[in-house]
PDB file of N, CA and C in Angstrom:
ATOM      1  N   UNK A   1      -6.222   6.510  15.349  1.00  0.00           N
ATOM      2  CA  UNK A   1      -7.233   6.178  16.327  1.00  0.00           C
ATOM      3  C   UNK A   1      -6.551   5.568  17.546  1.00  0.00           C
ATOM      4  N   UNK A   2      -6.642   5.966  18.664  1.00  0.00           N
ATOM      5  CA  UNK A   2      -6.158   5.463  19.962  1.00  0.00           C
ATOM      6  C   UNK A   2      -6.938   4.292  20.494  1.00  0.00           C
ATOM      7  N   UNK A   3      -6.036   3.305  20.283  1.00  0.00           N
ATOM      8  CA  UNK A   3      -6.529   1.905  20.517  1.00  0.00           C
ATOM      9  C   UNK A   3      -5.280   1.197  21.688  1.00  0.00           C
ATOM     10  N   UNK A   4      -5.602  -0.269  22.358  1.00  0.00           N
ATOM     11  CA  UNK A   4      -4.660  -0.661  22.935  1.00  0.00           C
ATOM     12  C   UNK A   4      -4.088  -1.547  21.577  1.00  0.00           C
ATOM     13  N   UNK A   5      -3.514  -1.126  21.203  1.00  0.00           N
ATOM     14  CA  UNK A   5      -3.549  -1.834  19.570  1.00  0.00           C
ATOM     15  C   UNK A   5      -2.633  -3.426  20.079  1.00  0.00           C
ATOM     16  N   UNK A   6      -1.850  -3.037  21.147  1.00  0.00           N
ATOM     17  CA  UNK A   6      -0.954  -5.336  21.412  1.00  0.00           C
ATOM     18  C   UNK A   6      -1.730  -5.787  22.228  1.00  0.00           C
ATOM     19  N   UNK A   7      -2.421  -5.028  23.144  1.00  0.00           N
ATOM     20  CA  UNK A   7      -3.442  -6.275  23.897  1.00  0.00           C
ATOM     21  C   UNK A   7      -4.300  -6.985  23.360  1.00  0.00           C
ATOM     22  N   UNK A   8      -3.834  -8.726  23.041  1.00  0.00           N
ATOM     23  CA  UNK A   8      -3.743  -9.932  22.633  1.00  0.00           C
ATOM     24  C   UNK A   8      -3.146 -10.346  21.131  1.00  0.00           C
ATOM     25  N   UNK A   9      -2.488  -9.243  20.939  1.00  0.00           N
ATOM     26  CA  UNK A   9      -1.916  -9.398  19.769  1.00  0.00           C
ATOM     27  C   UNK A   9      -0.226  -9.302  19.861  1.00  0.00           C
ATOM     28  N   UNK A  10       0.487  -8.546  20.220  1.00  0.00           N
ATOM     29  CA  UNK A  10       2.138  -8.446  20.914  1.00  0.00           C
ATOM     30  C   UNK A  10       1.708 -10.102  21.560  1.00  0.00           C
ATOM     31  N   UNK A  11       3.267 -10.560  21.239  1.00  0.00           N
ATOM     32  CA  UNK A  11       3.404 -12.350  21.864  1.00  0.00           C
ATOM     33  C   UNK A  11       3.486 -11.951  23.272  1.00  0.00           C
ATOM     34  N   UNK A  12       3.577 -10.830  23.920  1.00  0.00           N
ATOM     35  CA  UNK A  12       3.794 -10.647  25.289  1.00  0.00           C
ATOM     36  C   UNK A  12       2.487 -10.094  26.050  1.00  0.00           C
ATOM     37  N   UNK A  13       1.564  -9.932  25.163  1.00  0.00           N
ATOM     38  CA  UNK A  13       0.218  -9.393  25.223  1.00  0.00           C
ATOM     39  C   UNK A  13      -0.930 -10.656  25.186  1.00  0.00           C
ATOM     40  N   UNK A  14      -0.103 -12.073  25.507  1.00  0.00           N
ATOM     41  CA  UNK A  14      -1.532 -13.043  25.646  1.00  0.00           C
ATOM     42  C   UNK A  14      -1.446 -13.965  27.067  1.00  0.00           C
ATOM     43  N   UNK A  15      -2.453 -14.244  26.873  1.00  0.00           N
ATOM     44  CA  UNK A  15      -2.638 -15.311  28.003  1.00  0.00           C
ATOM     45  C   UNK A  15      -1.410 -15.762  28.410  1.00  0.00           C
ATOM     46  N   UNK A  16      -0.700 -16.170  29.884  1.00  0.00           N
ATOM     47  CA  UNK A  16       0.253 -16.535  30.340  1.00  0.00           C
ATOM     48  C   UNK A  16       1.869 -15.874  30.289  1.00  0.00           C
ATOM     49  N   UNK A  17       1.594 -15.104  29.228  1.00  0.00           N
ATOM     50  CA  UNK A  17       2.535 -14.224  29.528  1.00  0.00           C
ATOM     51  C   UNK A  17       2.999 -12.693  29.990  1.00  0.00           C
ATOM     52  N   UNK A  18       3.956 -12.050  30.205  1.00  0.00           N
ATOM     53  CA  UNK A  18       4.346 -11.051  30.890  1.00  0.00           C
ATOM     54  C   UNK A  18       4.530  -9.468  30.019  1.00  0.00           C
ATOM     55  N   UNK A  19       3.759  -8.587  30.337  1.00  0.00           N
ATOM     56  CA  UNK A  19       2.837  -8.194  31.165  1.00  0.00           C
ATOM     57  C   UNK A  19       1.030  -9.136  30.751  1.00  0.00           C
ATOM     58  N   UNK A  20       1.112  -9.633  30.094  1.00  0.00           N
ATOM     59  CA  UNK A  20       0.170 -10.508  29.777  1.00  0.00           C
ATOM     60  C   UNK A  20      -1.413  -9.424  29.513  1.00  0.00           C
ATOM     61  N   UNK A  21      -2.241 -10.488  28.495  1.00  0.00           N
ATOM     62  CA  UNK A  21      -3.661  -9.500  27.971  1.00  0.00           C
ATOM     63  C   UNK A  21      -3.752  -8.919  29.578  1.00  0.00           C
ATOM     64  N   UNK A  22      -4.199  -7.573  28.909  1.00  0.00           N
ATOM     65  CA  UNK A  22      -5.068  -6.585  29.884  1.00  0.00           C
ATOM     66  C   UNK A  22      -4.035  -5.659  31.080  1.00  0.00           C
ATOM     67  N   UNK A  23      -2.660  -6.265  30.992  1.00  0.00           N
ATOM     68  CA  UNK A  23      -1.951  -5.660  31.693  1.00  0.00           C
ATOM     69  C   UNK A  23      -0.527  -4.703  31.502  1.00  0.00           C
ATOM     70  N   UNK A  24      -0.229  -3.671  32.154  1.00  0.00           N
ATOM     71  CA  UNK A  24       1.020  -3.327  31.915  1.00  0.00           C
ATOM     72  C   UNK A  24       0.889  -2.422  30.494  1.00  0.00           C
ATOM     73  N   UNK A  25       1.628  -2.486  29.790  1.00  0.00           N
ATOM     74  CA  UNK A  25       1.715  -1.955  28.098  1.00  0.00           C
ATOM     75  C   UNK A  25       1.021  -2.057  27.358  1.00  0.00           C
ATOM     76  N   UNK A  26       0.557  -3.366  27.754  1.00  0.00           N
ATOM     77  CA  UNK A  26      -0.392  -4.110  26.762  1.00  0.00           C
ATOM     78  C   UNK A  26      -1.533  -3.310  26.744  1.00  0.00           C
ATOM     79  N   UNK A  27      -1.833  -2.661  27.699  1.00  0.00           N
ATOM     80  CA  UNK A  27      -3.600  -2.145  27.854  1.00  0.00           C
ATOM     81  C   UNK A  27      -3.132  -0.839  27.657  1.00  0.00           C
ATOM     82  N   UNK A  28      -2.508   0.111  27.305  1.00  0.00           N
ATOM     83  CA  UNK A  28      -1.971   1.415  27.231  1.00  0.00           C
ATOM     84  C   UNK A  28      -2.455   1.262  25.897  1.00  0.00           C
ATOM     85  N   UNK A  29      -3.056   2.395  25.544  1.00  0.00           N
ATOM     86  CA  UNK A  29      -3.705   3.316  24.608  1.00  0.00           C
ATOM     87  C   UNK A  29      -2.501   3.914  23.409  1.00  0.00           C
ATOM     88  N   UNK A  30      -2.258   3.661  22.688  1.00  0.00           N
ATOM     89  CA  UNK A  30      -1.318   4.542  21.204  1.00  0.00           C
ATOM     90  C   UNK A  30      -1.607   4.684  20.138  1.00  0.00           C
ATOM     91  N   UNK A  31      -1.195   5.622  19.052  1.00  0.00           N
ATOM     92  CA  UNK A  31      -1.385   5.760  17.941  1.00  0.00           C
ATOM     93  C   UNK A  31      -0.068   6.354  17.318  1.00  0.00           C
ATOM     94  N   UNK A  32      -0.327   6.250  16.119  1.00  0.00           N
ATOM     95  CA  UNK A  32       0.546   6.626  14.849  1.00  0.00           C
ATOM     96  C   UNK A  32       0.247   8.546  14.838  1.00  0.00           C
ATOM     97  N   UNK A  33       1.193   9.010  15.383  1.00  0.00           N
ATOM     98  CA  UNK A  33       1.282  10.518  14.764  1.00  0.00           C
ATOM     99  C   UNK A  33       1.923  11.269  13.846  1.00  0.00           C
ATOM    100  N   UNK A  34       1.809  12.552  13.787  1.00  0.00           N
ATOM    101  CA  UNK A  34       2.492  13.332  12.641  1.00  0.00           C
ATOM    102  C   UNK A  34       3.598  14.239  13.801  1.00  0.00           C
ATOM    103  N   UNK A  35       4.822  13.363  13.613  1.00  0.00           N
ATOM    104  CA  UNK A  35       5.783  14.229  14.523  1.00  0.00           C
ATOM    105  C   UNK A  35       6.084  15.680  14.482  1.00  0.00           C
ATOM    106  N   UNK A  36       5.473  16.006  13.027  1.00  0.00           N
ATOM    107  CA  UNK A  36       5.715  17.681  12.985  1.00  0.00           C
ATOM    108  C   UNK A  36       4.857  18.248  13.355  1.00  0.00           C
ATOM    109  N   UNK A  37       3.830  17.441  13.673  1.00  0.00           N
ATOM    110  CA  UNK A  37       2.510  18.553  14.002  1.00  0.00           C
ATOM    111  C   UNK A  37       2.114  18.103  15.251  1.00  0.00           C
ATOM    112  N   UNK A  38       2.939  17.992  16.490  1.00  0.00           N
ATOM    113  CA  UNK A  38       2.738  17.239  18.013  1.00  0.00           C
ATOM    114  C   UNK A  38       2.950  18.213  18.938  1.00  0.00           C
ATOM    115  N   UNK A  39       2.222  18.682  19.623  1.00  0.00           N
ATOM    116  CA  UNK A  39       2.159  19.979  20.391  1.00  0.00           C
ATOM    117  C   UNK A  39       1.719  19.222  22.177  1.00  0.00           C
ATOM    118  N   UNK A  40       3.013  18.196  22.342  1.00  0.00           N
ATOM    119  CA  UNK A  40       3.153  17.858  23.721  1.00  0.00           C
ATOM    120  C   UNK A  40       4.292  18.009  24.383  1.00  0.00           C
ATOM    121  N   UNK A  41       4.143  17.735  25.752  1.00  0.00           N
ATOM    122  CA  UNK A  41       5.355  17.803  26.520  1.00  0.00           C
ATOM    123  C   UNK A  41       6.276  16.151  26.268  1.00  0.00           C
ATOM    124  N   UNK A  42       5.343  15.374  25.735  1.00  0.00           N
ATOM    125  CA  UNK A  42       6.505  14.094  25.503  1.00  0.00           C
ATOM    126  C   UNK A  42       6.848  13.891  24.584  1.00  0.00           C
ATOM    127  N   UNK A  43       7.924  13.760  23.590  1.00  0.00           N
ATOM    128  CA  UNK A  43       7.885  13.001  22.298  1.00  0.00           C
ATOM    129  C   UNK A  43       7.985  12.377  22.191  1.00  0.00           C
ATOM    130  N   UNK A  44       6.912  12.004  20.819  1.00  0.00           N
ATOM    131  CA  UNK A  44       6.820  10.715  20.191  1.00  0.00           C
ATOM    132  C   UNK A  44       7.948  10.342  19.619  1.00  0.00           C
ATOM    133  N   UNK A  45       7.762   8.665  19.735  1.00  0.00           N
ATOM    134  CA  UNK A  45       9.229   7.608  19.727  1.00  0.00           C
ATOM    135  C   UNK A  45       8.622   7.108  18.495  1.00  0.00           C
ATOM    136  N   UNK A  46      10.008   6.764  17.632  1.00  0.00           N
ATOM    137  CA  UNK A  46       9.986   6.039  16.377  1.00  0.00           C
ATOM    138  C   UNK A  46       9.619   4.786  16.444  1.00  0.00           C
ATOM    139  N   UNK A  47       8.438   3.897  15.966  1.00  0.00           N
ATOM    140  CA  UNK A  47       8.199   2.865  15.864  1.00  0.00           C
ATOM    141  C   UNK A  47       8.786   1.760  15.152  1.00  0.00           C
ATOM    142  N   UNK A  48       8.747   0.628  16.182  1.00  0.00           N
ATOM    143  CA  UNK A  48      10.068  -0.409  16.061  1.00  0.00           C
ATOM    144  C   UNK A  48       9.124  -1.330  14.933  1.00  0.00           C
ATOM    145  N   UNK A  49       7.632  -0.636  15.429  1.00  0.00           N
ATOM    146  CA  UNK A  49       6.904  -1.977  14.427  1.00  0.00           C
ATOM    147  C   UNK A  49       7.398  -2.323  12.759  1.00  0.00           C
ATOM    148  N   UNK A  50       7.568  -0.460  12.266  1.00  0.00           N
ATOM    149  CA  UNK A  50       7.548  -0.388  10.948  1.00  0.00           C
ATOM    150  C   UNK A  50       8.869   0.232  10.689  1.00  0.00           C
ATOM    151  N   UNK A  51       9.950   0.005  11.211  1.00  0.00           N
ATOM    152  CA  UNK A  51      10.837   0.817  11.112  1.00  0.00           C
ATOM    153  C   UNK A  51      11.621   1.560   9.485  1.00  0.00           C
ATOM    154  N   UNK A  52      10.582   1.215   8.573  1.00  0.00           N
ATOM    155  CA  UNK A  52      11.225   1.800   7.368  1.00  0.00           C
ATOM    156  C   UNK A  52      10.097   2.553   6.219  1.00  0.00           C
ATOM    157  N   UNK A  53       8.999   2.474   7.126  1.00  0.00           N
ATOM    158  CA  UNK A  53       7.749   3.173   6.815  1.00  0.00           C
ATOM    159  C   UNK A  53       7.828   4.572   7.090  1.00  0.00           C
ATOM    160  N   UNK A  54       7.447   5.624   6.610  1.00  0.00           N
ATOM    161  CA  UNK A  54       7.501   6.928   6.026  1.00  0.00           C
ATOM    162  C   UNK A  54       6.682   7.716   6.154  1.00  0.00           C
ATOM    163  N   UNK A  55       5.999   8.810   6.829  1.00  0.00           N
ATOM    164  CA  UNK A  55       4.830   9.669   6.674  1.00  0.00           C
ATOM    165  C   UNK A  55       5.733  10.849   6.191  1.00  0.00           C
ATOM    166  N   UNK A  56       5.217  11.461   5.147  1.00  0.00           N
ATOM    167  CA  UNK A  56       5.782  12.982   4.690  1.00  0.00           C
ATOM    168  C   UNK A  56       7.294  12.773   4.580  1.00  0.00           C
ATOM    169  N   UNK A  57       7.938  11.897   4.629  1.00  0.00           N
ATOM    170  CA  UNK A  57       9.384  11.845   4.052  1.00  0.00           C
ATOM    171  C   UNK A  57      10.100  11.543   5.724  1.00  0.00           C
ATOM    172  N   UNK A  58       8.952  11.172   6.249  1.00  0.00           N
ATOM    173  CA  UNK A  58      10.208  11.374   7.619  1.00  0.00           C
ATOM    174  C   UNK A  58       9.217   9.811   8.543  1.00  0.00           C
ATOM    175  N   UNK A  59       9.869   9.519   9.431  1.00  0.00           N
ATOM    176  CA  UNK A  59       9.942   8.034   9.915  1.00  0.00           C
ATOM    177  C   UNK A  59       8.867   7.897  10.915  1.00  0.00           C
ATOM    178  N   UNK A  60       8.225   6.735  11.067  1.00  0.00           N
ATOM    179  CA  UNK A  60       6.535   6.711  11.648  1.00  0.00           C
ATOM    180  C   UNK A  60       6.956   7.135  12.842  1.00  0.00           C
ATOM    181  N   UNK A  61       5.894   7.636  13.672  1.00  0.00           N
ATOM    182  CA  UNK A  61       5.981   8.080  15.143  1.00  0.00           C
ATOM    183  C   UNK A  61       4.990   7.537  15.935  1.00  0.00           C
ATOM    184  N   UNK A  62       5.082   7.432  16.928  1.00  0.00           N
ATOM    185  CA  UNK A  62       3.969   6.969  18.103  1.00  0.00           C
ATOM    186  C   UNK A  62       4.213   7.276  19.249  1.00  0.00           C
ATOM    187  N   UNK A  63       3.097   7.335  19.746  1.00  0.00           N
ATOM    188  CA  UNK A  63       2.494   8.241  20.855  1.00  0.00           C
ATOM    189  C   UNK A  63       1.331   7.742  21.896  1.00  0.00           C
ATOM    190  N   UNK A  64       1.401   7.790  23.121  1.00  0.00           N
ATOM    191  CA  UNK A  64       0.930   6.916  24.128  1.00  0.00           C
ATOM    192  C   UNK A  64       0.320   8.397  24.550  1.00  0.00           C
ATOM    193  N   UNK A  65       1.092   9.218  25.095  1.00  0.00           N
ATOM    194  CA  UNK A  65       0.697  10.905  25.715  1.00  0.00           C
ATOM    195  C   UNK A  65      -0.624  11.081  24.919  1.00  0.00           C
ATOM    196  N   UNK A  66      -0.396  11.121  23.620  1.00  0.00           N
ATOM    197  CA  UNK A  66      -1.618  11.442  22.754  1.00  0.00           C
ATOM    198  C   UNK A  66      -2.913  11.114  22.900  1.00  0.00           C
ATOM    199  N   UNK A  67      -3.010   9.921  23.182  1.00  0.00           N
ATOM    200  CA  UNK A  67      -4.136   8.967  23.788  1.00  0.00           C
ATOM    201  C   UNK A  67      -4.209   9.042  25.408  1.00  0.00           C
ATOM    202  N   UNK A  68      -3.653   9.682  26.003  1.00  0.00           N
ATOM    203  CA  UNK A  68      -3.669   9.921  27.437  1.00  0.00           C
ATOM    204  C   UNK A  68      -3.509   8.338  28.542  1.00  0.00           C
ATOM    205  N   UNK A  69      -2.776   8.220  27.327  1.00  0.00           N
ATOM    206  CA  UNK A  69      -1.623   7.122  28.077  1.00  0.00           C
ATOM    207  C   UNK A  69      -0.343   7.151  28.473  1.00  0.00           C
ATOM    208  N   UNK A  70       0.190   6.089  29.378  1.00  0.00           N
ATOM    209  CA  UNK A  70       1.350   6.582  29.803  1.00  0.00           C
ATOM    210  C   UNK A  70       2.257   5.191  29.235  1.00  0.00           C
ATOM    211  N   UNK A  71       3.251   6.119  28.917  1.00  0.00           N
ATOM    212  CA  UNK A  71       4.361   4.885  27.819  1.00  0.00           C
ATOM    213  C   UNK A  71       5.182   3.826  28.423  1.00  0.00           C
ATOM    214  N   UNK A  72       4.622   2.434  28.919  1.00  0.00           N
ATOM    215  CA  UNK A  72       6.079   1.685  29.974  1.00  0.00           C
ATOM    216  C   UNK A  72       6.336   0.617  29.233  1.00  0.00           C
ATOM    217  N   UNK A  73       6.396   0.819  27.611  1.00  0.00           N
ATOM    218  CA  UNK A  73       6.749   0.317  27.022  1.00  0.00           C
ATOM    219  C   UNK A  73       8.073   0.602  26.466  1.00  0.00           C
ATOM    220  N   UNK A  74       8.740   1.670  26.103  1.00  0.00           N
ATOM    221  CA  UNK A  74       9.629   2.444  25.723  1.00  0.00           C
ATOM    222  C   UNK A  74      10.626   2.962  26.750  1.00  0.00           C
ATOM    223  N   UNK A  75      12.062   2.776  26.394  1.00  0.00           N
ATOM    224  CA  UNK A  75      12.556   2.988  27.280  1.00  0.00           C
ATOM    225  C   UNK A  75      12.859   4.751  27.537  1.00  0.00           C
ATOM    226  N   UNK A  76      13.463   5.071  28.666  1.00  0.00           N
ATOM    227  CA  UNK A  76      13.523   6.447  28.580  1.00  0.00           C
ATOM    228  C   UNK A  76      13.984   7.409  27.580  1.00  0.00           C
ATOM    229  N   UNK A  77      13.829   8.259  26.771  1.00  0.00           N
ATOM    230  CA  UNK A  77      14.337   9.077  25.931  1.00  0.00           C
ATOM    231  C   UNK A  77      14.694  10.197  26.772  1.00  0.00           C
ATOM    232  N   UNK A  78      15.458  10.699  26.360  1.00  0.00           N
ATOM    233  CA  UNK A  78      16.448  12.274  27.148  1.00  0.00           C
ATOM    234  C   UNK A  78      15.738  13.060  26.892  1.00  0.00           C
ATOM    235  N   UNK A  79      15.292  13.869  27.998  1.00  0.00           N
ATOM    236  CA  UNK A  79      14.129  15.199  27.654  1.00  0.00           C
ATOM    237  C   UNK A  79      15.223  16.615  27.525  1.00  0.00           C
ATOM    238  N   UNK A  80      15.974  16.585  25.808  1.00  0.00           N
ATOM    239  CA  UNK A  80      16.398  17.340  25.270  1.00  0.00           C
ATOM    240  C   UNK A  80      15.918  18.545  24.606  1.00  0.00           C
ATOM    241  N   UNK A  81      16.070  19.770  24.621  1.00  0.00           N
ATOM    242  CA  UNK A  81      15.135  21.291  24.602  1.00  0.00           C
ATOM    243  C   UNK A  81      14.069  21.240  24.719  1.00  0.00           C
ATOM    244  N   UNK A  82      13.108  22.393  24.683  1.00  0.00           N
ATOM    245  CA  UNK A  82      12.218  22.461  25.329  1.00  0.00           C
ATOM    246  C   UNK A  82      10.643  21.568  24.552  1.00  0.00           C
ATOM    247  N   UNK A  83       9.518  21.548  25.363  1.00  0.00           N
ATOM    248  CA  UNK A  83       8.875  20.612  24.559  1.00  0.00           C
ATOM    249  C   UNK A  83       8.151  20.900  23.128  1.00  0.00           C
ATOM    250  N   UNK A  84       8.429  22.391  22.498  1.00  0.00           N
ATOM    251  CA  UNK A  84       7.797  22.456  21.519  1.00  0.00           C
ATOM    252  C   UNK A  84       8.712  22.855  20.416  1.00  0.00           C
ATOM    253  N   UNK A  85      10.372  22.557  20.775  1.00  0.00           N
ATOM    254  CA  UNK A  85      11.264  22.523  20.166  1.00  0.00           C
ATOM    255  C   UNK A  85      12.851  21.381  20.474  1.00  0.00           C
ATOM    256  N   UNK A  86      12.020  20.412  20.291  1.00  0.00           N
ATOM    257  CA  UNK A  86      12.986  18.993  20.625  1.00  0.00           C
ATOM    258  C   UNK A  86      14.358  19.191  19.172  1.00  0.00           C
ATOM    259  N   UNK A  87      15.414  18.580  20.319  1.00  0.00           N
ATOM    260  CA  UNK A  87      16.671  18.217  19.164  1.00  0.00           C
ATOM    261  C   UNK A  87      16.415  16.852  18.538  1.00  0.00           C
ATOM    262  N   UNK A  88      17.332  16.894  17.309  1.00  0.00           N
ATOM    263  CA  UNK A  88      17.065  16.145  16.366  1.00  0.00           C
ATOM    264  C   UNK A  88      17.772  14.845  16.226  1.00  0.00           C
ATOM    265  N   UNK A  89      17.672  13.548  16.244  1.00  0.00           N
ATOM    266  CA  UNK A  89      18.961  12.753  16.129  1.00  0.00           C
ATOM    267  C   UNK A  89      19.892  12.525  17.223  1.00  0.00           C
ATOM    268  N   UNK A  90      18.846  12.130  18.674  1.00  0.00           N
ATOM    269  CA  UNK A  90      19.572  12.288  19.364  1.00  0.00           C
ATOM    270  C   UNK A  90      19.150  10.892  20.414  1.00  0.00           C
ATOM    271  N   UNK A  91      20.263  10.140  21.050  1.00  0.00           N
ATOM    272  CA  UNK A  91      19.729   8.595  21.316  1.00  0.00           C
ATOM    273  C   UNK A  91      19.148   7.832  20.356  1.00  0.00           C
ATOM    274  N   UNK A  92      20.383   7.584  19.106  1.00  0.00           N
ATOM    275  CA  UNK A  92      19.518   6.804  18.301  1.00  0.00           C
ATOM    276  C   UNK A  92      18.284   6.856  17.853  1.00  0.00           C
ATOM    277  N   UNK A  93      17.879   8.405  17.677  1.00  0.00           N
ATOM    278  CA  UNK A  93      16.286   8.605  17.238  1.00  0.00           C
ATOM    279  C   UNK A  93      16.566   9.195  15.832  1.00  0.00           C
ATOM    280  N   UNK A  94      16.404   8.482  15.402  1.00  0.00           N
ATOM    281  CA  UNK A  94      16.639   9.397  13.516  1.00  0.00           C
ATOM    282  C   UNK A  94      16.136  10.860  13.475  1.00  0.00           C
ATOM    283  N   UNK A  95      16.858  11.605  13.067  1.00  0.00           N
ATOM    284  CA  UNK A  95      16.098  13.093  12.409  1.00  0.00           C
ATOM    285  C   UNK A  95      16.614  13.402  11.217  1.00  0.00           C
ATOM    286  N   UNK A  96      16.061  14.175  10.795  1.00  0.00           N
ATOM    287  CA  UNK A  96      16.746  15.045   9.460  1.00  0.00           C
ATOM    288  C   UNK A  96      16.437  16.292   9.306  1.00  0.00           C
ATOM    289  N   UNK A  97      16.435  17.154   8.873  1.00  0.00           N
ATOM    290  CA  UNK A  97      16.545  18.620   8.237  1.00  0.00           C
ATOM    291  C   UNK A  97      17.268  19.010   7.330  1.00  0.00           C
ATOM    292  N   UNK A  98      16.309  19.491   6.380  1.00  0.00           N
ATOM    293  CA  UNK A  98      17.063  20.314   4.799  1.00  0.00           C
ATOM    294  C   UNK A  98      17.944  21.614   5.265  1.00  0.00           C
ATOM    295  N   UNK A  99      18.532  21.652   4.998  1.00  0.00           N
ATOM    296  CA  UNK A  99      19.133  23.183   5.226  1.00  0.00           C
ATOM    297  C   UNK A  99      19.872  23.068   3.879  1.00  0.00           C
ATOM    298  N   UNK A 100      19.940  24.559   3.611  1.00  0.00           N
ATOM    299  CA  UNK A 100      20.205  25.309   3.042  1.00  0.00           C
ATOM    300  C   UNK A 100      21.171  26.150   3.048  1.00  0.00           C
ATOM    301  N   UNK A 101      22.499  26.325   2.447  1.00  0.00           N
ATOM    302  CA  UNK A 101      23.382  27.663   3.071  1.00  0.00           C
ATOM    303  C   UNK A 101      23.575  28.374   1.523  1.00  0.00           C
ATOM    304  N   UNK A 102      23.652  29.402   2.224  1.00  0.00           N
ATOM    305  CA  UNK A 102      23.718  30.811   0.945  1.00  0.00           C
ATOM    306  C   UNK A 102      25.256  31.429   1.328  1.00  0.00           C
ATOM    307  N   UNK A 103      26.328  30.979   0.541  1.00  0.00           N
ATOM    308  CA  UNK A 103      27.725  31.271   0.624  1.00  0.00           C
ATOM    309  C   UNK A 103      27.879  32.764   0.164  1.00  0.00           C
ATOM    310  N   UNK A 104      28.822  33.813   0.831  1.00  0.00           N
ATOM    311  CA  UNK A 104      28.977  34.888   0.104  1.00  0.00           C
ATOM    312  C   UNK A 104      29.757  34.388  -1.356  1.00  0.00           C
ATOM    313  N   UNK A 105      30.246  35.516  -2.053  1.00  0.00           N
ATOM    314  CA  UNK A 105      30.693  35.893  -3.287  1.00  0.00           C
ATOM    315  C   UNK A 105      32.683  34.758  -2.675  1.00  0.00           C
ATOM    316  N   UNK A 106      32.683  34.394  -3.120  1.00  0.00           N
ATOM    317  CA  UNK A 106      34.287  34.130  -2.866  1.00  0.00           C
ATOM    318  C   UNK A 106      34.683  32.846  -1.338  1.00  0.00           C
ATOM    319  N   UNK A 107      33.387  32.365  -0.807  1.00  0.00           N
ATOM    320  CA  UNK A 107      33.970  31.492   0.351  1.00  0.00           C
ATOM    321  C   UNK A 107      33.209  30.088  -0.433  1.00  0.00           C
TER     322      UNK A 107
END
């Protein structure tokens, strides 16, 4: 569900402080997605909240684009291949992939 989920809750999300309730990051819209099933031009960044939490075997994601917000919370990520085929493991962003190799007879 796309909520401002730290405005007044992030210690940087209350009264007197910077960007403070209602402003900046704090009021930006995010949610928890399914990184395999994200059909945007931005990708979703691994969340620092839960960093050892798991959807489908692979590491939580979040997403500001999704909610038609814009992310100035996160710092820049490298807009590496194209957007509906991003590289994996790249700037400190965890990935993984099973592969499989089928060796001939003798290598």
């Amino acid at each position: 569900r796309c909520e401002a989920w730290d405005d007044g809750h992030h210690p940087l999300c209350k009264e007197g402080e910077e960007p403070g309730i209602g402003n900046g990051w704090c009021a930006q819209k995010w949610c928890y997605v399914d990184s395999c099933n994200c059909d945007l031009p931005i990708l979703p960044k691994v969340s620092a909240y839960v960093p050892d939490a798991t959807y489908r075997g692979k590491p939580i994601f979040f997403s500001y684009a999704t909610c038609g917000s814009k992310d100035s919370w996160s710092k820049e990520v490298p807009k590496v291949g194209n957007a509906k085929c991003r590289c994996i493991g790249f700037d400190n962003i965890p990935g993984s992939t099973d592969i499989k190799l089928k060796l001939k007879d003798g290598d």
